[in-house]
PDB file of C-alpha atoms in Angstrom:
ATOM      1  CA  MET A1112       0.052  -0.008  -0.034  1.00  0.00           C
ATOM      2  CA  SER A1113       1.332   3.489  -0.932  1.00  0.00           C
ATOM      3  CA  THR A1114       1.956   6.127   1.709  1.00  0.00           C
ATOM      4  CA  ILE A1115      -1.017   8.164   0.449  1.00  0.00           C
ATOM      5  CA  ALA A1116      -3.244   5.160   0.426  1.00  0.00           C
ATOM      6  CA  ASN A1117      -2.151   4.214   3.937  1.00  0.00           C
ATOM      7  CA  ASN A1118      -2.798   7.773   5.192  1.00  0.00           C
ATOM      8  CA  ILE A1119      -6.270   7.769   3.590  1.00  0.00           C
ATOM      9  CA  ALA A1120      -7.021   4.463   5.457  1.00  0.00           C
ATOM     10  CA  LYS A1121      -5.759   6.021   8.744  1.00  0.00           C
ATOM     11  CA  VAL A1122      -7.806   9.227   8.406  1.00  0.00           C
ATOM     12  CA  ALA A1123     -10.972   7.177   7.382  1.00  0.00           C
ATOM     13  CA  ALA A1124     -10.498   5.173  10.449  1.00  0.00           C
ATOM     14  CA  ARG A1125     -10.270   8.376  12.517  1.00  0.00           C
ATOM     15  CA  ILE A1126     -13.472   9.686  10.888  1.00  0.00           C
ATOM     16  CA  ARG A1127     -15.282   6.366  11.462  1.00  0.00           C
ATOM     17  CA  GLU A1128     -14.227   6.212  15.112  1.00  0.00           C
ATOM     18  CA  ALA A1129     -15.111   9.846  15.785  1.00  0.00           C
ATOM     19  CA  ALA A1130     -18.563   9.524  14.219  1.00  0.00           C
ATOM     20  CA  GLN A1131     -19.369   6.353  15.986  1.00  0.00           C
ATOM     21  CA  ALA A1132     -18.304   7.851  19.354  1.00  0.00           C
ATOM     22  CA  VAL A1133     -21.116  10.337  19.140  1.00  0.00           C
ATOM     23  CA  GLY A1134     -23.661   8.074  17.508  1.00  0.00           C
ATOM     24  CA  ARG A1135     -23.313   9.399  13.990  1.00  0.00           C
ATOM     25  CA  ASP A1136     -23.241   7.453  10.744  1.00  0.00           C
ATOM     26  CA  PRO A1137     -19.670   7.842   9.355  1.00  0.00           C
ATOM     27  CA  ASP A1138     -21.128   8.122   5.864  1.00  0.00           C
ATOM     28  CA  THR A1139     -22.537  11.509   6.807  1.00  0.00           C
ATOM     29  CA  VAL A1140     -18.980  12.951   7.146  1.00  0.00           C
ATOM     30  CA  GLY A1141     -17.215  13.574   3.849  1.00  0.00           C
ATOM     31  CA  LEU A1142     -13.386  13.578   3.510  1.00  0.00           C
ATOM     32  CA  LEU A1143     -12.284  16.641   1.439  1.00  0.00           C
ATOM     33  CA  ALA A1144      -8.658  16.127   0.446  1.00  0.00           C
ATOM     34  CA  VAL A1145      -6.768  19.492   0.559  1.00  0.00           C
ATOM     35  CA  SER A1146      -4.446  19.157  -2.365  1.00  0.00           C
ATOM     36  CA  LYS A1147      -3.062  22.708  -2.530  1.00  0.00           C
ATOM     37  CA  THR A1148       0.640  22.586  -3.482  1.00  0.00           C
ATOM     38  CA  GLN A1149       0.420  18.875  -4.176  1.00  0.00           C
ATOM     39  CA  PRO A1150       1.289  17.639  -7.641  1.00  0.00           C
ATOM     40  CA  ALA A1151      -1.283  16.258  -9.945  1.00  0.00           C
ATOM     41  CA  GLU A1152       0.313  12.861  -9.577  1.00  0.00           C
ATOM     42  CA  ALA A1153      -0.486  12.850  -5.780  1.00  0.00           C
ATOM     43  CA  ILE A1154      -4.169  13.660  -6.627  1.00  0.00           C
ATOM     44  CA  ARG A1155      -4.233  10.799  -9.133  1.00  0.00           C
ATOM     45  CA  GLU A1156      -2.828   8.535  -6.458  1.00  0.00           C
ATOM     46  CA  ALA A1157      -5.354   9.559  -3.876  1.00  0.00           C
ATOM     47  CA  ASN A1158      -8.177   9.123  -6.368  1.00  0.00           C
ATOM     48  CA  GLY A1159      -6.969   5.575  -7.104  1.00  0.00           C
ATOM     49  CA  ALA A1160      -7.179   4.967  -3.402  1.00  0.00           C
ATOM     50  CA  GLY A1161     -10.804   5.986  -3.274  1.00  0.00           C
ATOM     51  CA  LEU A1162     -10.998   9.774  -2.903  1.00  0.00           C
ATOM     52  CA  SER A1163     -12.881  12.004  -5.400  1.00  0.00           C
ATOM     53  CA  ASP A1164     -13.254  15.382  -3.655  1.00  0.00           C
ATOM     54  CA  PHE A1165     -10.295  17.736  -3.697  1.00  0.00           C
ATOM     55  CA  GLY A1166      -9.871  21.237  -2.352  1.00  0.00           C
ATOM     56  CA  GLU A1167      -7.657  23.891  -3.767  1.00  0.00           C
ATOM     57  CA  ASN A1168      -6.603  27.342  -2.548  1.00  0.00           C
ATOM     58  CA  TYR A1169      -4.648  28.776  -5.421  1.00  0.00           C
ATOM     59  CA  LEU A1170      -6.604  29.300  -8.666  1.00  0.00           C
ATOM     60  CA  GLN A1171      -3.901  29.028 -11.285  1.00  0.00           C
ATOM     61  CA  GLU A1172      -2.404  26.004  -9.680  1.00  0.00           C
ATOM     62  CA  ALA A1173      -5.834  24.382  -9.547  1.00  0.00           C
ATOM     63  CA  LEU A1174      -6.652  25.099 -13.093  1.00  0.00           C
ATOM     64  CA  GLU A1175      -3.393  23.505 -14.302  1.00  0.00           C
ATOM     65  CA  LYS A1176      -4.013  20.378 -12.264  1.00  0.00           C
ATOM     66  CA  GLN A1177      -7.729  20.128 -13.503  1.00  0.00           C
ATOM     67  CA  ALA A1178      -6.434  20.184 -17.058  1.00  0.00           C
ATOM     68  CA  ARG A1179      -3.875  17.318 -16.313  1.00  0.00           C
ATOM     69  CA  LEU A1180      -6.430  15.330 -14.446  1.00  0.00           C
ATOM     70  CA  ALA A1181      -9.393  15.864 -16.934  1.00  0.00           C
ATOM     71  CA  ASP A1182      -9.632  12.114 -17.522  1.00  0.00           C
ATOM     72  CA  LEU A1183     -10.634  11.486 -13.880  1.00  0.00           C
ATOM     73  CA  ALA A1184     -14.216  11.957 -12.432  1.00  0.00           C
ATOM     74  CA  LEU A1185     -13.227  14.484  -9.686  1.00  0.00           C
ATOM     75  CA  THR A1186     -15.228  16.957  -7.767  1.00  0.00           C
ATOM     76  CA  TRP A1187     -13.315  20.214  -7.214  1.00  0.00           C
ATOM     77  CA  HIS A1188     -13.862  22.483  -4.232  1.00  0.00           C
ATOM     78  CA  PHE A1189     -12.359  26.010  -4.043  1.00  0.00           C
ATOM     79  CA  ILE A1190     -11.392  26.697  -0.350  1.00  0.00           C
ATOM     80  CA  GLY A1191      -9.193  29.784  -0.420  1.00  0.00           C
ATOM     81  CA  PRO A1192      -9.843  33.468  -0.093  1.00  0.00           C
ATOM     82  CA  ILE A1193     -11.495  34.816  -3.230  1.00  0.00           C
ATOM     83  CA  GLN A1194     -10.517  37.945  -5.134  1.00  0.00           C
ATOM     84  CA  SER A1195     -12.989  39.596  -7.367  1.00  0.00           C
ATOM     85  CA  ASN A1196     -11.012  39.127 -10.503  1.00  0.00           C
ATOM     86  CA  LYS A1197     -10.822  35.328  -9.913  1.00  0.00           C
ATOM     87  CA  THR A1198     -14.620  34.701  -9.645  1.00  0.00           C
ATOM     88  CA  ARG A1199     -15.358  33.986 -13.267  1.00  0.00           C
ATOM     89  CA  ALA A1200     -12.740  31.161 -13.455  1.00  0.00           C
ATOM     90  CA  ILE A1201     -13.954  29.793 -10.127  1.00  0.00           C
ATOM     91  CA  ALA A1202     -17.545  29.832 -11.263  1.00  0.00           C
ATOM     92  CA  GLU A1203     -16.613  28.059 -14.458  1.00  0.00           C
ATOM     93  CA  HIS A1204     -14.301  25.310 -13.090  1.00  0.00           C
ATOM     94  CA  PHE A1205     -15.436  24.344  -9.631  1.00  0.00           C
ATOM     95  CA  ASP A1206     -18.209  22.343  -8.196  1.00  0.00           C
ATOM     96  CA  TRP A1207     -18.063  23.802  -4.690  1.00  0.00           C
ATOM     97  CA  VAL A1208     -16.904  26.963  -3.087  1.00  0.00           C
ATOM     98  CA  HIS A1209     -16.380  26.945   0.648  1.00  0.00           C
ATOM     99  CA  SER A1210     -15.024  30.340   1.230  1.00  0.00           C
ATOM    100  CA  VAL A1211     -17.741  32.946   0.270  1.00  0.00           C
ATOM    101  CA  ASP A1212     -17.579  35.688   2.762  1.00  0.00           C
ATOM    102  CA  ARG A1213     -19.253  38.734   1.254  1.00  0.00           C
ATOM    103  CA  LEU A1214     -22.218  39.415  -1.032  1.00  0.00           C
ATOM    104  CA  LYS A1215     -20.216  40.912  -3.897  1.00  0.00           C
ATOM    105  CA  ILE A1216     -18.327  37.657  -4.312  1.00  0.00           C
ATOM    106  CA  ALA A1217     -21.522  35.619  -4.072  1.00  0.00           C
ATOM    107  CA  GLN A1218     -23.236  37.821  -6.686  1.00  0.00           C
ATOM    108  CA  ARG A1219     -20.306  37.570  -9.116  1.00  0.00           C
ATOM    109  CA  LEU A1220     -20.234  33.796  -8.775  1.00  0.00           C
ATOM    110  CA  SER A1221     -23.963  33.641  -9.506  1.00  0.00           C
ATOM    111  CA  GLU A1222     -23.720  35.929 -12.529  1.00  0.00           C
ATOM    112  CA  GLN A1223     -20.684  34.164 -13.947  1.00  0.00           C
ATOM    113  CA  ARG A1224     -21.756  30.574 -13.334  1.00  0.00           C
ATOM    114  CA  PRO A1225     -22.311  29.045 -16.945  1.00  0.00           C
ATOM    115  CA  THR A1226     -26.020  28.241 -17.528  1.00  0.00           C
ATOM    116  CA  GLU A1227     -25.246  24.734 -18.757  1.00  0.00           C
ATOM    117  CA  LEU A1228     -23.701  23.771 -15.358  1.00  0.00           C
ATOM    118  CA  PRO A1229     -25.769  22.946 -12.221  1.00  0.00           C
ATOM    119  CA  PRO A1230     -26.011  25.626  -9.545  1.00  0.00           C
ATOM    120  CA  LEU A1231     -22.667  26.178  -7.772  1.00  0.00           C
ATOM    121  CA  ASN A1232     -22.614  24.784  -4.244  1.00  0.00           C
ATOM    122  CA  VAL A1233     -21.374  27.368  -1.854  1.00  0.00           C
ATOM    123  CA  CYS A1234     -20.682  27.685   1.874  1.00  0.00           C
ATOM    124  CA  LEU A1235     -20.514  30.986   3.781  1.00  0.00           C
ATOM    125  CA  GLN A1236     -17.299  31.301   5.571  1.00  0.00           C
ATOM    126  CA  VAL A1237     -17.614  32.625   9.175  1.00  0.00           C
ATOM    127  CA  ASN A1238     -14.753  34.066  11.242  1.00  0.00           C
ATOM    128  CA  VAL A1239     -15.836  32.323  14.468  1.00  0.00           C
ATOM    129  CA  SER A1240     -12.775  33.207  16.311  1.00  0.00           C
ATOM    130  CA  GLY A1241     -12.603  36.930  15.307  1.00  0.00           C
ATOM    131  CA  GLU A1242      -9.035  36.645  14.067  1.00  0.00           C
ATOM    132  CA  ALA A1243      -7.933  39.732  12.036  1.00  0.00           C
ATOM    133  CA  SER A1244      -5.724  37.442   9.837  1.00  0.00           C
ATOM    134  CA  LYS A1245      -8.661  35.166   8.840  1.00  0.00           C
ATOM    135  CA  SER A1246     -11.199  35.569   6.066  1.00  0.00           C
ATOM    136  CA  GLY A1247     -14.867  35.146   6.847  1.00  0.00           C
ATOM    137  CA  CYS A1248     -17.860  37.305   7.817  1.00  0.00           C
ATOM    138  CA  ALA A1249     -18.587  38.210  11.275  1.00  0.00           C
ATOM    139  CA  PRO A1250     -20.939  35.958  13.183  1.00  0.00           C
ATOM    140  CA  GLN A1251     -23.516  38.778  13.657  1.00  0.00           C
ATOM    141  CA  ASP A1252     -23.684  39.254   9.860  1.00  0.00           C
ATOM    142  CA  VAL A1253     -24.350  35.568   8.984  1.00  0.00           C
ATOM    143  CA  ALA A1254     -28.142  35.643   9.125  1.00  0.00           C
ATOM    144  CA  GLU A1255     -28.662  38.562   6.652  1.00  0.00           C
ATOM    145  CA  LEU A1256     -25.862  37.449   4.323  1.00  0.00           C
ATOM    146  CA  ALA A1257     -26.956  33.777   4.236  1.00  0.00           C
ATOM    147  CA  ARG A1258     -30.582  34.629   3.485  1.00  0.00           C
ATOM    148  CA  THR A1259     -29.563  36.979   0.665  1.00  0.00           C
ATOM    149  CA  ILE A1260     -27.144  34.480  -0.896  1.00  0.00           C
ATOM    150  CA  ALA A1261     -29.827  31.773  -0.690  1.00  0.00           C
ATOM    151  CA  THR A1262     -31.931  33.799  -3.213  1.00  0.00           C
ATOM    152  CA  LEU A1263     -29.148  34.013  -5.899  1.00  0.00           C
ATOM    153  CA  PRO A1264     -30.242  32.031  -8.967  1.00  0.00           C
ATOM    154  CA  ASN A1265     -27.116  30.142  -9.934  1.00  0.00           C
ATOM    155  CA  LEU A1266     -25.900  29.249  -6.413  1.00  0.00           C
ATOM    156  CA  ARG A1267     -27.018  26.662  -3.981  1.00  0.00           C
ATOM    157  CA  LEU A1268     -26.239  27.670  -0.415  1.00  0.00           C
ATOM    158  CA  ARG A1269     -25.329  24.423   1.354  1.00  0.00           C
ATOM    159  CA  GLY A1270     -24.193  25.652   4.680  1.00  0.00           C
ATOM    160  CA  LEU A1271     -21.353  27.320   6.708  1.00  0.00           C
ATOM    161  CA  MET A1272     -17.609  26.947   6.849  1.00  0.00           C
ATOM    162  CA  ALA A1273     -15.068  27.962   9.504  1.00  0.00           C
ATOM    163  CA  ILE A1274     -11.369  27.861  10.344  1.00  0.00           C
ATOM    164  CA  PRO A1275     -11.272  28.426  14.107  1.00  0.00           C
ATOM    165  CA  GLU A1276      -8.095  29.674  15.700  1.00  0.00           C
ATOM    166  CA  PRO A1277      -5.769  26.660  16.097  1.00  0.00           C
ATOM    167  CA  THR A1278      -5.658  25.186  19.532  1.00  0.00           C
ATOM    168  CA  ASN A1279      -4.802  21.922  21.187  1.00  0.00           C
ATOM    169  CA  ASP A1280      -7.449  22.498  23.913  1.00  0.00           C
ATOM    170  CA  ARG A1281     -10.133  19.976  23.027  1.00  0.00           C
ATOM    171  CA  ALA A1282     -12.798  22.043  24.988  1.00  0.00           C
ATOM    172  CA  GLU A1283     -11.900  25.148  22.955  1.00  0.00           C
ATOM    173  CA  GLN A1284     -12.076  23.166  19.679  1.00  0.00           C
ATOM    174  CA  HIS A1285     -15.574  21.935  20.574  1.00  0.00           C
ATOM    175  CA  ALA A1286     -16.692  25.411  21.576  1.00  0.00           C
ATOM    176  CA  ALA A1287     -15.685  26.943  18.278  1.00  0.00           C
ATOM    177  CA  PHE A1288     -17.333  24.313  16.152  1.00  0.00           C
ATOM    178  CA  ALA A1289     -20.354  24.418  18.271  1.00  0.00           C
ATOM    179  CA  ARG A1290     -20.690  28.163  17.568  1.00  0.00           C
ATOM    180  CA  LEU A1291     -20.773  27.487  13.811  1.00  0.00           C
ATOM    181  CA  ARG A1292     -23.408  24.761  14.208  1.00  0.00           C
ATOM    182  CA  GLN A1293     -25.542  26.980  16.398  1.00  0.00           C
ATOM    183  CA  LEU A1294     -25.304  29.732  13.819  1.00  0.00           C
ATOM    184  CA  GLN A1295     -26.438  27.441  11.052  1.00  0.00           C
ATOM    185  CA  GLN A1296     -29.375  26.088  13.232  1.00  0.00           C
ATOM    186  CA  ALA A1297     -30.437  29.608  13.833  1.00  0.00           C
ATOM    187  CA  LEU A1298     -30.910  30.372  10.124  1.00  0.00           C
ATOM    188  CA  ALA A1299     -34.003  28.279   9.626  1.00  0.00           C
ATOM    189  CA  LEU A1300     -32.809  27.589   6.055  1.00  0.00           C
ATOM    190  CA  GLU A1301     -32.678  24.142   4.373  1.00  0.00           C
ATOM    191  CA  LEU A1302     -28.896  23.582   4.754  1.00  0.00           C
ATOM    192  CA  ASP A1303     -27.078  20.385   4.926  1.00  0.00           C
ATOM    193  CA  THR A1304     -23.332  21.263   5.196  1.00  0.00           C
ATOM    194  CA  LEU A1305     -20.923  22.149   7.966  1.00  0.00           C
ATOM    195  CA  SER A1306     -17.413  22.415   6.512  1.00  0.00           C
ATOM    196  CA  MET A1307     -15.139  22.367   9.533  1.00  0.00           C
ATOM    197  CA  GLY A1308     -12.343  20.442  11.013  1.00  0.00           C
ATOM    198  CA  MET A1309      -8.759  19.684   9.762  1.00  0.00           C
ATOM    199  CA  SER A1310      -6.034  17.251  10.531  1.00  0.00           C
ATOM    200  CA  GLN A1311      -5.483  18.177  14.144  1.00  0.00           C
ATOM    201  CA  ASP A1312      -9.126  18.773  15.228  1.00  0.00           C
ATOM    202  CA  LEU A1313     -11.285  16.580  13.083  1.00  0.00           C
ATOM    203  CA  GLU A1314     -12.670  14.573  16.098  1.00  0.00           C
ATOM    204  CA  ALA A1315     -14.014  17.559  17.770  1.00  0.00           C
ATOM    205  CA  ALA A1316     -15.518  18.887  14.504  1.00  0.00           C
ATOM    206  CA  ILE A1317     -17.328  15.633  13.827  1.00  0.00           C
ATOM    207  CA  ALA A1318     -18.666  15.575  17.315  1.00  0.00           C
ATOM    208  CA  GLU A1319     -20.186  19.008  16.754  1.00  0.00           C
ATOM    209  CA  GLY A1320     -21.711  18.055  13.381  1.00  0.00           C
ATOM    210  CA  ALA A1321     -19.140  18.503  10.593  1.00  0.00           C
ATOM    211  CA  THR A1322     -20.257  17.080   7.324  1.00  0.00           C
ATOM    212  CA  TRP A1323     -16.946  17.877   5.439  1.00  0.00           C
ATOM    213  CA  VAL A1324     -13.617  17.728   7.139  1.00  0.00           C
ATOM    214  CA  ARG A1325     -10.821  19.288   5.172  1.00  0.00           C
ATOM    215  CA  ILE A1326      -7.664  17.217   5.414  1.00  0.00           C
ATOM    216  CA  GLY A1327      -4.280  17.929   3.822  1.00  0.00           C
ATOM    217  CA  THR A1328      -1.278  17.170   5.991  1.00  0.00           C
ATOM    218  CA  ALA A1329      -2.588  13.867   7.436  1.00  0.00           C
ATOM    219  CA  LEU A1330      -3.097  12.669   3.812  1.00  0.00           C
ATOM    220  CA  PHE A1331      -0.186  14.135   1.845  1.00  0.00           C
ATOM    221  CA  GLY A1332       2.372  15.024   4.524  1.00  0.00           C
ATOM    222  CA  ALA A1333       3.832  18.429   5.175  1.00  0.00           C
ATOM    223  CA  ARG A1334       3.647  20.863   2.395  1.00  0.00           C
ATOM    224  CA  ALA A1335       6.583  22.585   0.617  1.00  0.00           C
ATOM    225  CA  TYR A1336       5.262  26.031  -0.345  1.00  0.00           C
ATOM    226  CA  PRO A1337       6.673  27.770  -3.354  1.00  0.00           C
ATOM    227  CA  SER A1338       8.568  30.876  -2.333  1.00  0.00           C
ATOM    228  CA  GLN A1339       6.148  33.214  -4.193  1.00  0.00           C
ATOM    229  CA  THR A1340       3.113  31.978  -2.418  1.00  0.00           C
ATOM    230  CA  VAL A1341       1.778  32.442   1.170  1.00  0.00           C
ATOM    231  CA  PRO A1342       0.361  29.354   2.916  1.00  0.00           C
ATOM    232  CA  GLY A1343      -3.451  29.354   2.563  1.00  0.00           C
ATOM    233  CA  GLN A1344      -5.777  28.993   5.495  1.00  0.00           C
ATOM    234  CA  PRO A1345      -8.675  26.713   4.874  1.00  0.00           C
ATOM    235  CA  GLY A1346      -7.262  23.206   5.049  1.00  0.00           C
ATOM    236  CA  ALA A1347      -4.624  21.332   6.970  1.00  0.00           C
TER     237      ALA A1347
END
């Protein structure tokens, strides 16, 4: 078994055990492989080991990998901060966007989504920890923004996403993820997605209702970032 396949098996076991520990069906938790900075060959290997959902932060890098892997049936998720000049390419080439944090971006994605494609699945990113360095809307703005995004014609609002401040304190991990879950429950919208939890805290995220955990390091190993890029935030 290859290293990546072995790592996938280990993470799948963690997901299964975490779900069963709180009485959840493990099949309700999706494994989103964070493949930013990883070569196309690593994605092909992971797909061969059973994964089909991949998350990317850097648009140009992602487009190049999509072209190289066009022969595979993959589902592509954009999980990085979104600049206005990148929305058209994201709307045209991705199935999911987890990092919508303001109305302008949502409107552009809706307007630029090709009509021959199904609605773009989106999550509203929330800055649950209030960190100045993190993207995401403020918790107090979630209700109005979510309800407006839910009306846009070419988007399907699926739920909320968060990247809480890193901590090894399990109680703090649970509290941050619980805040996101409570924000979603308060919306009274038909949402089915909580995108939260990474390599170091997926157990707490699953206990609080995560339906996507975004895992990179535990699958692919430590990343070697190109000197011209800054490490992205939404997956580890």
